[in-house]
């Protein structure tokens, strides 16, 4: 393996100098904190200046959710405990509402709880204003104010301590870079390992692929075999459709570029399934309670968790030389139950995304209303880049600089960790939750758009991993179905490892997966216990991926449109492990899907009316018809290699 | 208390949202990954014989039955009529305080209509799957099944009339007698 010189490596490894200051988010944090302090000041002024008990209680309720009830916890009050519990319960509800805001984009609920309980506590005081003074906690406002200011101080100190430790870690990491390249051999895979990797899928891989194909090839409006959880978060069916399609695309790109047939149909179906109202109906709720807008059209405003992900699905599909029907006007149409239809084409979606990126203050777009997830943005940007490569456009170049700058300065911490998500409204970022997957998996898609940063982030991740137990760094919850299993963490990290040529780590993760989630083969289809459909899709990505496979898909235009390919064969009778057209030879490796037998395979894109030779076990001659199609009957008993060449070559 | 009402509403809204999320489930399949597009391998008789008694499986069979009734109630408009009539019959029987032995006839009458309707609905679903297009044979099958429902409804109506008639008659008589006594009382005054 070529070892890059130290200077080059240093350039790659060093973190962006400006990411010590989150400029925009810091401003937003300052604005929010100041607003809160002004609110406290106004509430305190109200309490001091008025004699009205109801206004005093309301104002106290503005300090923090439920604090208004504390007025009624005086020693003489027989309901003292009840009011105290009510205050606690409101605070707990507020925390729940914040989680709900994160999960569904409902920005309305936290405000409703905070101000609603302040108003209700004020109203209660209004109804009972003639009560004895002993019922009230006279100095409640003093204690509540002290509590609020003390909490703010504690939060500030914690924030500073974390920042200091992150900066120290950053410095340590930069010092380590001088010992390069020994310390940071990026790709642990050896030259021999790379050579030993077959360019065809194994029978295991094909059986796993069948799990996805089975689901994709059923009628468009049927969703048998999918995991229906909520439609807001990571277990949503749209993500299962996305990642199934990505996995099939990468398998096609690496092993089966000369196979369309049912593989192309499956990806096409997975895109069409995204048009189903049940998949995107969540948006009308999120749009209402997050953006305060009516309307269910999921495309025009942010919502990149649908728009960007679907755009990536279509871009990868088209990049592999499949149909470009989704690029035609009205190619992608979403119809709701009220008879409204929203039609777009891929170019229109890409244009919309680009326009939004250009005007975004944070450089990145929100998925849930007001929540910005870097991972979702990487996938969306990879869609734009792949589209550019296929269609020779330059949308990505227009937004790249802003995207990169904001990513480095707002979404990567001083110690180099990628922030899981940041609130656009509050400016605050979430702590590092989710374990290894939150650092490793984004690198996979980052490699498609900003490979130099992706490589650095992967090195950082590997460096962090050195001192930790691999299993423990993987989150024990499968994000694909919220059940207790490390399957999604193992497979997502393995898929990323394969993209960076880190085969040793990928193998180790697959062993852990085998131990924790044993596999079953049922009716020649592979599935694992305690593993979500999403994790199965990622497993196929890990199994069928290769070093820089995603990056190549996004950056190298496939020039195989005029090459012969497998046009038609019956599913699941024949499984294709390899289909490549090189040096005027169409090579394929086939397996029987159900039982051995004689199966017909139609080859398309041959030169019309020309003769070809097929080398199976015996030679066969085939003649292309007027359309350039020819059908070949092939006995498939086990692994069967077929090579087709023009007859006049011999 | 206003605050308690407000908090209940808030909790209610949480629960409603979670219930709503739960309702978005389209498939109640417990193990979706075991679903296969082509189920080519037949179930062996041995495996059927070896099946052991399981309380869970029995309880699940109830859930299937409930699901069937739910589908019937949601999709068949005739069922809404049956349901209304059933409620009316039960209310009348309670009002008229009919005897236990007469309750048996009413239960039988109501049951035969529901059973016939359920079989008719199941047959219609099956026919629609077997032959989605127009087919004279399928039409005849559906019509005959509808005829069976009609027979059961006539039968049930007859049973109902025969059961209720003595009670209605005595009620009318009581009512008339009461009127008679009231009139007499007025005449005396």
JSON list of C-alpha atoms in Angstrom, two decimals, chain A residues 337-507:
[
{"chain": "A", "resi": 337, "resn": "UNK", "atom": "CA", "xyz": [-55.51, 11.15, 0.77]},
{"chain": "A", "resi": 338, "resn": "UNK", "atom": "CA", "xyz": [-57.22, 14.47, 0.05]},
{"chain": "A", "resi": 339, "resn": "UNK", "atom": "CA", "xyz": [-56.46, 14.24, -3.66]},
{"chain": "A", "resi": 340, "resn": "UNK", "atom": "CA", "xyz": [-53.50, 16.65, -3.64]},
{"chain": "A", "resi": 341, "resn": "UNK", "atom": "CA", "xyz": [-50.57, 15.66, -5.83]},
{"chain": "A", "resi": 342, "resn": "UNK", "atom": "CA", "xyz": [-47.06, 17.04, -5.63]},
{"chain": "A", "resi": 343, "resn": "UNK", "atom": "CA", "xyz": [-44.95, 16.26, -8.67]},
{"chain": "A", "resi": 344, "resn": "UNK", "atom": "CA", "xyz": [-41.23, 16.81, -9.01]},
{"chain": "A", "resi": 345, "resn": "UNK", "atom": "CA", "xyz": [-38.35, 15.51, -11.04]},
{"chain": "A", "resi": 346, "resn": "UNK", "atom": "CA", "xyz": [-34.89, 14.70, -9.71]},
{"chain": "A", "resi": 347, "resn": "UNK", "atom": "CA", "xyz": [-33.36, 17.86, -11.26]},
{"chain": "A", "resi": 348, "resn": "UNK", "atom": "CA", "xyz": [-36.05, 19.95, -9.54]},
{"chain": "A", "resi": 349, "resn": "UNK", "atom": "CA", "xyz": [-35.40, 18.29, -6.17]},
{"chain": "A", "resi": 350, "resn": "UNK", "atom": "CA", "xyz": [-31.65, 18.83, -6.54]},
{"chain": "A", "resi": 351, "resn": "UNK", "atom": "CA", "xyz": [-32.20, 22.47, -7.52]},
{"chain": "A", "resi": 352, "resn": "UNK", "atom": "CA", "xyz": [-34.46, 22.99, -4.49]},
{"chain": "A", "resi": 353, "resn": "UNK", "atom": "CA", "xyz": [-31.89, 21.45, -2.16]},
{"chain": "A", "resi": 354, "resn": "UNK", "atom": "CA", "xyz": [-29.10, 23.59, -3.61]},
{"chain": "A", "resi": 355, "resn": "UNK", "atom": "CA", "xyz": [-31.13, 26.77, -3.21]},
{"chain": "A", "resi": 356, "resn": "UNK", "atom": "CA", "xyz": [-31.86, 25.94, 0.41]},
{"chain": "A", "resi": 357, "resn": "UNK", "atom": "CA", "xyz": [-28.21, 25.15, 1.13]},
{"chain": "A", "resi": 358, "resn": "UNK", "atom": "CA", "xyz": [-27.16, 28.47, -0.36]},
{"chain": "A", "resi": 359, "resn": "UNK", "atom": "CA", "xyz": [-29.51, 30.41, 1.89]},
{"chain": "A", "resi": 360, "resn": "UNK", "atom": "CA", "xyz": [-28.94, 28.37, 5.05]},
{"chain": "A", "resi": 361, "resn": "UNK", "atom": "CA", "xyz": [-27.36, 30.32, 7.89]},
{"chain": "A", "resi": 362, "resn": "UNK", "atom": "CA", "xyz": [-25.78, 27.18, 9.30]},
{"chain": "A", "resi": 363, "resn": "UNK", "atom": "CA", "xyz": [-24.63, 25.94, 5.89]},
{"chain": "A", "resi": 364, "resn": "UNK", "atom": "CA", "xyz": [-26.45, 22.68, 6.60]},
{"chain": "A", "resi": 365, "resn": "UNK", "atom": "CA", "xyz": [-30.19, 22.01, 6.49]},
{"chain": "A", "resi": 366, "resn": "UNK", "atom": "CA", "xyz": [-32.59, 20.88, 9.18]},
{"chain": "A", "resi": 367, "resn": "UNK", "atom": "CA", "xyz": [-34.23, 17.46, 9.02]},
{"chain": "A", "resi": 368, "resn": "UNK", "atom": "CA", "xyz": [-36.81, 17.63, 11.74]},
{"chain": "A", "resi": 369, "resn": "UNK", "atom": "CA", "xyz": [-37.95, 21.24, 11.97]},
{"chain": "A", "resi": 370, "resn": "UNK", "atom": "CA", "xyz": [-35.13, 23.11, 13.71]},
{"chain": "A", "resi": 371, "resn": "UNK", "atom": "CA", "xyz": [-32.84, 20.11, 14.26]},
{"chain": "A", "resi": 372, "resn": "UNK", "atom": "CA", "xyz": [-29.76, 19.85, 12.08]},
{"chain": "A", "resi": 373, "resn": "UNK", "atom": "CA", "xyz": [-28.20, 16.40, 11.73]},
{"chain": "A", "resi": 374, "resn": "UNK", "atom": "CA", "xyz": [-24.83, 16.29, 9.94]},
{"chain": "A", "resi": 375, "resn": "UNK", "atom": "CA", "xyz": [-25.40, 12.67, 8.83]},
{"chain": "A", "resi": 376, "resn": "UNK", "atom": "CA", "xyz": [-28.63, 13.57, 7.00]},
{"chain": "A", "resi": 377, "resn": "UNK", "atom": "CA", "xyz": [-26.80, 16.43, 5.33]},
{"chain": "A", "resi": 378, "resn": "UNK", "atom": "CA", "xyz": [-23.96, 14.16, 4.21]},
{"chain": "A", "resi": 379, "resn": "UNK", "atom": "CA", "xyz": [-26.46, 11.85, 2.55]},
{"chain": "A", "resi": 380, "resn": "UNK", "atom": "CA", "xyz": [-28.27, 14.79, 0.93]},
{"chain": "A", "resi": 381, "resn": "UNK", "atom": "CA", "xyz": [-25.01, 16.32, -0.29]},
{"chain": "A", "resi": 382, "resn": "UNK", "atom": "CA", "xyz": [-23.92, 12.92, -1.64]},
{"chain": "A", "resi": 383, "resn": "UNK", "atom": "CA", "xyz": [-27.14, 12.89, -3.68]},
{"chain": "A", "resi": 384, "resn": "UNK", "atom": "CA", "xyz": [-26.24, 16.28, -5.15]},
{"chain": "A", "resi": 385, "resn": "UNK", "atom": "CA", "xyz": [-22.69, 15.22, -5.91]},
{"chain": "A", "resi": 386, "resn": "UNK", "atom": "CA", "xyz": [-23.74, 11.94, -7.51]},
{"chain": "A", "resi": 387, "resn": "UNK", "atom": "CA", "xyz": [-26.33, 13.78, -9.60]},
{"chain": "A", "resi": 388, "resn": "UNK", "atom": "CA", "xyz": [-23.64, 16.22, -10.74]},
{"chain": "A", "resi": 389, "resn": "UNK", "atom": "CA", "xyz": [-21.34, 13.38, -11.79]},
{"chain": "A", "resi": 390, "resn": "UNK", "atom": "CA", "xyz": [-24.06, 11.59, -13.75]},
{"chain": "A", "resi": 391, "resn": "UNK", "atom": "CA", "xyz": [-25.41, 14.71, -15.44]},
{"chain": "A", "resi": 392, "resn": "UNK", "atom": "CA", "xyz": [-22.22, 16.79, -15.65]},
{"chain": "A", "resi": 393, "resn": "UNK", "atom": "CA", "xyz": [-23.70, 19.67, -13.62]},
{"chain": "A", "resi": 394, "resn": "UNK", "atom": "CA", "xyz": [-21.98, 21.75, -10.92]},
{"chain": "A", "resi": 395, "resn": "UNK", "atom": "CA", "xyz": [-24.46, 22.16, -8.07]},
{"chain": "A", "resi": 396, "resn": "UNK", "atom": "CA", "xyz": [-22.12, 20.72, -5.46]},
{"chain": "A", "resi": 397, "resn": "UNK", "atom": "CA", "xyz": [-19.30, 23.05, -6.45]},
{"chain": "A", "resi": 398, "resn": "UNK", "atom": "CA", "xyz": [-21.62, 25.99, -5.78]},
{"chain": "A", "resi": 399, "resn": "UNK", "atom": "CA", "xyz": [-22.36, 24.96, -2.21]},
{"chain": "A", "resi": 400, "resn": "UNK", "atom": "CA", "xyz": [-19.24, 23.00, -1.31]},
{"chain": "A", "resi": 401, "resn": "UNK", "atom": "CA", "xyz": [-17.23, 25.85, 0.25]},
{"chain": "A", "resi": 402, "resn": "UNK", "atom": "CA", "xyz": [-20.06, 27.03, 2.53]},
{"chain": "A", "resi": 403, "resn": "UNK", "atom": "CA", "xyz": [-20.98, 23.48, 3.46]},
{"chain": "A", "resi": 404, "resn": "UNK", "atom": "CA", "xyz": [-17.40, 22.55, 4.30]},
{"chain": "A", "resi": 405, "resn": "UNK", "atom": "CA", "xyz": [-16.73, 25.69, 6.30]},
{"chain": "A", "resi": 406, "resn": "UNK", "atom": "CA", "xyz": [-19.88, 25.38, 8.39]},
{"chain": "A", "resi": 407, "resn": "UNK", "atom": "CA", "xyz": [-19.35, 21.68, 8.88]},
{"chain": "A", "resi": 408, "resn": "UNK", "atom": "CA", "xyz": [-15.87, 22.30, 10.24]},
{"chain": "A", "resi": 409, "resn": "UNK", "atom": "CA", "xyz": [-16.82, 25.29, 12.36]},
{"chain": "A", "resi": 410, "resn": "UNK", "atom": "CA", "xyz": [-20.28, 24.37, 13.64]},
{"chain": "A", "resi": 411, "resn": "UNK", "atom": "CA", "xyz": [-20.67, 20.60, 13.52]},
{"chain": "A", "resi": 412, "resn": "UNK", "atom": "CA", "xyz": [-17.26, 19.24, 14.48]},
{"chain": "A", "resi": 413, "resn": "UNK", "atom": "CA", "xyz": [-16.24, 19.75, 18.09]},
{"chain": "A", "resi": 414, "resn": "UNK", "atom": "CA", "xyz": [-12.82, 21.12, 19.04]},
{"chain": "A", "resi": 415, "resn": "UNK", "atom": "CA", "xyz": [-11.66, 17.56, 19.78]},
{"chain": "A", "resi": 416, "resn": "UNK", "atom": "CA", "xyz": [-12.71, 16.47, 16.31]},
{"chain": "A", "resi": 417, "resn": "UNK", "atom": "CA", "xyz": [-15.88, 14.55, 17.20]},
{"chain": "A", "resi": 418, "resn": "UNK", "atom": "CA", "xyz": [-18.82, 15.00, 14.85]},
{"chain": "A", "resi": 419, "resn": "UNK", "atom": "CA", "xyz": [-21.78, 16.55, 16.67]},
{"chain": "A", "resi": 420, "resn": "UNK", "atom": "CA", "xyz": [-24.79, 14.23, 16.42]},
{"chain": "A", "resi": 421, "resn": "UNK", "atom": "CA", "xyz": [-27.25, 17.09, 15.97]},
{"chain": "A", "resi": 422, "resn": "UNK", "atom": "CA", "xyz": [-27.66, 20.73, 16.81]},
{"chain": "A", "resi": 423, "resn": "UNK", "atom": "CA", "xyz": [-30.77, 22.78, 17.50]},
{"chain": "A", "resi": 424, "resn": "UNK", "atom": "CA", "xyz": [-31.01, 25.62, 15.03]},
{"chain": "A", "resi": 425, "resn": "UNK", "atom": "CA", "xyz": [-33.37, 27.45, 17.35]},
{"chain": "A", "resi": 426, "resn": "UNK", "atom": "CA", "xyz": [-31.40, 27.11, 20.59]},
{"chain": "A", "resi": 427, "resn": "UNK", "atom": "CA", "xyz": [-27.93, 26.83, 19.09]},
{"chain": "A", "resi": 428, "resn": "UNK", "atom": "CA", "xyz": [-27.06, 23.99, 21.48]},
{"chain": "A", "resi": 429, "resn": "UNK", "atom": "CA", "xyz": [-25.72, 20.62, 20.35]},
{"chain": "A", "resi": 430, "resn": "UNK", "atom": "CA", "xyz": [-26.58, 17.23, 21.74]},
{"chain": "A", "resi": 431, "resn": "UNK", "atom": "CA", "xyz": [-23.97, 15.38, 23.80]},
{"chain": "A", "resi": 432, "resn": "UNK", "atom": "CA", "xyz": [-22.20, 12.39, 22.26]},
{"chain": "A", "resi": 433, "resn": "UNK", "atom": "CA", "xyz": [-24.89, 9.73, 22.32]},
{"chain": "A", "resi": 434, "resn": "UNK", "atom": "CA", "xyz": [-25.22, 6.66, 20.15]},
{"chain": "A", "resi": 435, "resn": "UNK", "atom": "CA", "xyz": [-21.69, 5.33, 20.64]},
{"chain": "A", "resi": 436, "resn": "UNK", "atom": "CA", "xyz": [-19.31, 4.50, 17.80]},
{"chain": "A", "resi": 437, "resn": "UNK", "atom": "CA", "xyz": [-21.96, 4.60, 15.10]},
{"chain": "A", "resi": 438, "resn": "UNK", "atom": "CA", "xyz": [-22.33, 8.37, 15.43]},
{"chain": "A", "resi": 439, "resn": "UNK", "atom": "CA", "xyz": [-18.65, 8.88, 14.57]},
{"chain": "A", "resi": 440, "resn": "UNK", "atom": "CA", "xyz": [-18.04, 6.04, 12.14]},
{"chain": "A", "resi": 441, "resn": "UNK", "atom": "CA", "xyz": [-21.18, 5.91, 10.03]},
{"chain": "A", "resi": 442, "resn": "UNK", "atom": "CA", "xyz": [-21.21, 9.59, 8.90]},
{"chain": "A", "resi": 443, "resn": "UNK", "atom": "CA", "xyz": [-17.71, 9.06, 7.48]},
{"chain": "A", "resi": 444, "resn": "UNK", "atom": "CA", "xyz": [-19.17, 6.66, 4.91]},
{"chain": "A", "resi": 445, "resn": "UNK", "atom": "CA", "xyz": [-21.25, 9.37, 3.23]},
{"chain": "A", "resi": 446, "resn": "UNK", "atom": "CA", "xyz": [-18.76, 12.12, 4.02]},
{"chain": "A", "resi": 447, "resn": "UNK", "atom": "CA", "xyz": [-16.29, 10.19, 1.87]},
{"chain": "A", "resi": 448, "resn": "UNK", "atom": "CA", "xyz": [-18.56, 10.84, -1.12]},
{"chain": "A", "resi": 449, "resn": "UNK", "atom": "CA", "xyz": [-18.47, 14.62, -0.75]},
{"chain": "A", "resi": 450, "resn": "UNK", "atom": "CA", "xyz": [-15.43, 15.66, 1.27]},
{"chain": "A", "resi": 451, "resn": "UNK", "atom": "CA", "xyz": [-13.03, 12.68, 1.24]},
{"chain": "A", "resi": 452, "resn": "UNK", "atom": "CA", "xyz": [-10.16, 14.52, 2.93]},
{"chain": "A", "resi": 453, "resn": "UNK", "atom": "CA", "xyz": [-12.30, 15.37, 5.98]},
{"chain": "A", "resi": 454, "resn": "UNK", "atom": "CA", "xyz": [-13.82, 11.89, 5.94]},
{"chain": "A", "resi": 455, "resn": "UNK", "atom": "CA", "xyz": [-10.38, 10.31, 6.06]},
{"chain": "A", "resi": 456, "resn": "UNK", "atom": "CA", "xyz": [-9.35, 12.53, 8.97]},
{"chain": "A", "resi": 457, "resn": "UNK", "atom": "CA", "xyz": [-12.53, 11.73, 10.85]},
{"chain": "A", "resi": 458, "resn": "UNK", "atom": "CA", "xyz": [-11.98, 8.02, 10.27]},
{"chain": "A", "resi": 459, "resn": "UNK", "atom": "CA", "xyz": [-8.46, 8.29, 11.63]},
{"chain": "A", "resi": 460, "resn": "UNK", "atom": "CA", "xyz": [-9.78, 10.09, 14.68]},
{"chain": "A", "resi": 461, "resn": "UNK", "atom": "CA", "xyz": [-12.39, 7.40, 15.18]},
{"chain": "A", "resi": 462, "resn": "UNK", "atom": "CA", "xyz": [-9.79, 4.64, 14.87]},
{"chain": "A", "resi": 463, "resn": "UNK", "atom": "CA", "xyz": [-7.51, 6.51, 17.27]},
{"chain": "A", "resi": 464, "resn": "UNK", "atom": "CA", "xyz": [-10.35, 6.76, 19.82]},
{"chain": "A", "resi": 465, "resn": "UNK", "atom": "CA", "xyz": [-11.14, 3.09, 19.34]},
{"chain": "A", "resi": 466, "resn": "UNK", "atom": "CA", "xyz": [-7.61, 2.00, 20.27]},
{"chain": "A", "resi": 467, "resn": "UNK", "atom": "CA", "xyz": [-8.13, 2.55, 23.95]},
{"chain": "A", "resi": 468, "resn": "UNK", "atom": "CA", "xyz": [-11.66, 1.15, 24.07]},
{"chain": "A", "resi": 469, "resn": "UNK", "atom": "CA", "xyz": [-13.44, -2.15, 23.93]},
{"chain": "A", "resi": 470, "resn": "UNK", "atom": "CA", "xyz": [-14.96, -2.44, 20.47]},
{"chain": "A", "resi": 471, "resn": "UNK", "atom": "CA", "xyz": [-18.15, -4.10, 21.68]},
{"chain": "A", "resi": 472, "resn": "UNK", "atom": "CA", "xyz": [-18.75, -1.52, 24.38]},
{"chain": "A", "resi": 473, "resn": "UNK", "atom": "CA", "xyz": [-18.36, 1.39, 22.00]},
{"chain": "A", "resi": 474, "resn": "UNK", "atom": "CA", "xyz": [-21.27, 0.03, 19.99]},
{"chain": "A", "resi": 475, "resn": "UNK", "atom": "CA", "xyz": [-24.64, 1.23, 21.20]},
{"chain": "A", "resi": 476, "resn": "UNK", "atom": "CA", "xyz": [-26.82, -1.63, 22.46]},
{"chain": "A", "resi": 477, "resn": "UNK", "atom": "CA", "xyz": [-29.96, -0.35, 20.74]},
{"chain": "A", "resi": 478, "resn": "UNK", "atom": "CA", "xyz": [-30.73, -1.14, 17.14]},
{"chain": "A", "resi": 479, "resn": "UNK", "atom": "CA", "xyz": [-31.72, 2.21, 15.67]},
{"chain": "A", "resi": 480, "resn": "UNK", "atom": "CA", "xyz": [-33.67, 0.42, 12.95]},
{"chain": "A", "resi": 481, "resn": "UNK", "atom": "CA", "xyz": [-36.34, -0.94, 15.31]},
{"chain": "A", "resi": 482, "resn": "UNK", "atom": "CA", "xyz": [-35.38, 0.36, 18.81]},
{"chain": "A", "resi": 483, "resn": "UNK", "atom": "CA", "xyz": [-34.85, -3.14, 20.17]},
{"chain": "A", "resi": 484, "resn": "UNK", "atom": "CA", "xyz": [-31.93, -4.16, 22.35]},
{"chain": "A", "resi": 485, "resn": "UNK", "atom": "CA", "xyz": [-29.24, -5.32, 19.94]},
{"chain": "A", "resi": 486, "resn": "UNK", "atom": "CA", "xyz": [-25.91, -4.01, 18.68]},
{"chain": "A", "resi": 487, "resn": "UNK", "atom": "CA", "xyz": [-26.68, -5.17, 15.13]},
{"chain": "A", "resi": 488, "resn": "UNK", "atom": "CA", "xyz": [-27.10, -1.71, 13.61]},
{"chain": "A", "resi": 489, "resn": "UNK", "atom": "CA", "xyz": [-23.95, -0.38, 15.29]},
{"chain": "A", "resi": 490, "resn": "UNK", "atom": "CA", "xyz": [-21.87, -3.33, 14.10]},
{"chain": "A", "resi": 491, "resn": "UNK", "atom": "CA", "xyz": [-23.15, -3.26, 10.55]},
{"chain": "A", "resi": 492, "resn": "UNK", "atom": "CA", "xyz": [-23.08, 0.53, 10.11]},
{"chain": "A", "resi": 493, "resn": "UNK", "atom": "CA", "xyz": [-19.51, 0.73, 11.40]},
{"chain": "A", "resi": 494, "resn": "UNK", "atom": "CA", "xyz": [-18.51, -2.28, 9.30]},
{"chain": "A", "resi": 495, "resn": "UNK", "atom": "CA", "xyz": [-19.99, -0.66, 6.17]},
{"chain": "A", "resi": 496, "resn": "UNK", "atom": "CA", "xyz": [-17.97, 2.50, 6.88]},
{"chain": "A", "resi": 497, "resn": "UNK", "atom": "CA", "xyz": [-14.83, 0.45, 7.62]},
{"chain": "A", "resi": 498, "resn": "UNK", "atom": "CA", "xyz": [-15.13, -1.30, 4.26]},
{"chain": "A", "resi": 499, "resn": "UNK", "atom": "CA", "xyz": [-15.46, 2.09, 2.53]},
{"chain": "A", "resi": 500, "resn": "UNK", "atom": "CA", "xyz": [-12.12, 3.11, 4.10]},
{"chain": "A", "resi": 501, "resn": "UNK", "atom": "CA", "xyz": [-10.47, -0.20, 3.28]},
{"chain": "A", "resi": 502, "resn": "UNK", "atom": "CA", "xyz": [-10.34, -1.07, 6.98]},
{"chain": "A", "resi": 503, "resn": "UNK", "atom": "CA", "xyz": [-11.13, -4.73, 6.36]},
{"chain": "A", "resi": 504, "resn": "UNK", "atom": "CA", "xyz": [-9.72, -5.96, 9.69]},
{"chain": "A", "resi": 505, "resn": "UNK", "atom": "CA", "xyz": [-12.14, -3.82, 11.67]},
{"chain": "A", "resi": 506, "resn": "UNK", "atom": "CA", "xyz": [-15.01, -4.83, 9.38]},
{"chain": "A", "resi": 507, "resn": "UNK", "atom": "CA", "xyz": [-14.21, -8.52, 9.87]}
]
